[in-house]
Amino acid sequence: MSYSFSELSHLYNENKFFELTSSPEGLYFLKLRSLGRNKYYLRLYEKAKIPTTDSKQKENELLETLFNHQINSEIIDDVINEIYIEERQKYQAKEEDLLTELYKLQSFDWGGIHQNDINKYLVDNYIKKITNYDILIDKINGEILNSVRNFVLNSWYNTWTSLIIENIFKDHQRVLPTVGNIKQVDFFIDDIPFDLKVTYFPKHFIIAKRVEMGITKEGTELSDLKKAAKKYGIPLGKNLNNDDQLLNLKSAFDVSTNQEIKEFYNKFSNLIPCLINECIQQPRDLLRSLYKEQGSQRFDASNRLYLILIDTNSLEDSWKIKSDCILLKTSIDNYLDQRIFNKDELLLTWSVKNNEYQSYADVLFVLK
């Protein structure tokens, strides 16, 4: 099926990335669209020797003209790479100083606020719940300031480490970077556009597998350990949040010399390493789960390359790998040097609420 420019623009606006990726016209459109700024479009005009009489044309008009001229893809790639190298050199000199600052973050605690729900969190937990002014002031000076502080620090860390990781991919000779404003595409690998998602081994997947395997009804590590702690007479600890209580219980079980407790905890501890190894060997179920469990506010069916960071000694410390540039660069470069991208193998079919979707998806596990 052949698409016109207006049809491709409609597919793009409707987030129909599978349709775009599956057609030569769609890929050509996305590559042009990835320039995404007037000055970059005009630079391609100049390189392709396309005359223009109005430098103040709107971006979409410039894009349509470029599309209709059917410029050789090699010329487009050259312009994109030239722009990326120029912009990258401005930033690269500051990267070492940035890493030094990122290393200063010693803990990763969202303080009850997760990702982009800060307004909902404050409304639900304070604004609509508290009627006493003095109590609200105390909460602001204590809980709220601490939670907001943690939220800002974690968001800051995620923003800059994600940029560093994205640039490791873009620096590789096999990757065509994006340089302008384009949604849900960070780069192209072998003419496949990917949205890079940096994340950790997902708790929801562990819970689902635990339930599926009949290990637990509740599904969580914490609930299982609390139940076992009561059985074996291990103190639960007081006034701890869930994360701290989980760490406390793991430590208590780990140091126990009781044979029955040791046997239980060995079996308990081996589940996650086995599950991780299984996913590394056969990752498609995990990928489907990651697509299905994405938040409703950011829901899309874009082509995704998941980078999953795993500290094998402590999943809770996996966030630190985001600033381990030596490990990340080695793993990413090896992946890009060796991975063969076959669309049939990358094709992923998944469904949410009886709606079926298709995407091209892959995953790179980085283990420490």
mmCIF file of C-alpha atoms in Angstrom, residues 1 253 260 312:
data_model
loop_
_atom_site.group_PDB
_atom_site.id
_atom_site.type_symbol
_atom_site.label_atom_id
_atom_site.label_comp_id
_atom_site.label_asym_id
_atom_site.label_seq_id
_atom_site.Cartn_x
_atom_site.Cartn_y
_atom_site.Cartn_z
ATOM 1 C CA MET A 1 0.000 0.000 0.000
ATOM 2 C CA PHE A 253 16.365 -14.159 56.972
ATOM 3 C CA GLU A 260 14.582 -24.597 58.275
ATOM 4 C CA THR A 312 21.765 -9.258 40.652
#
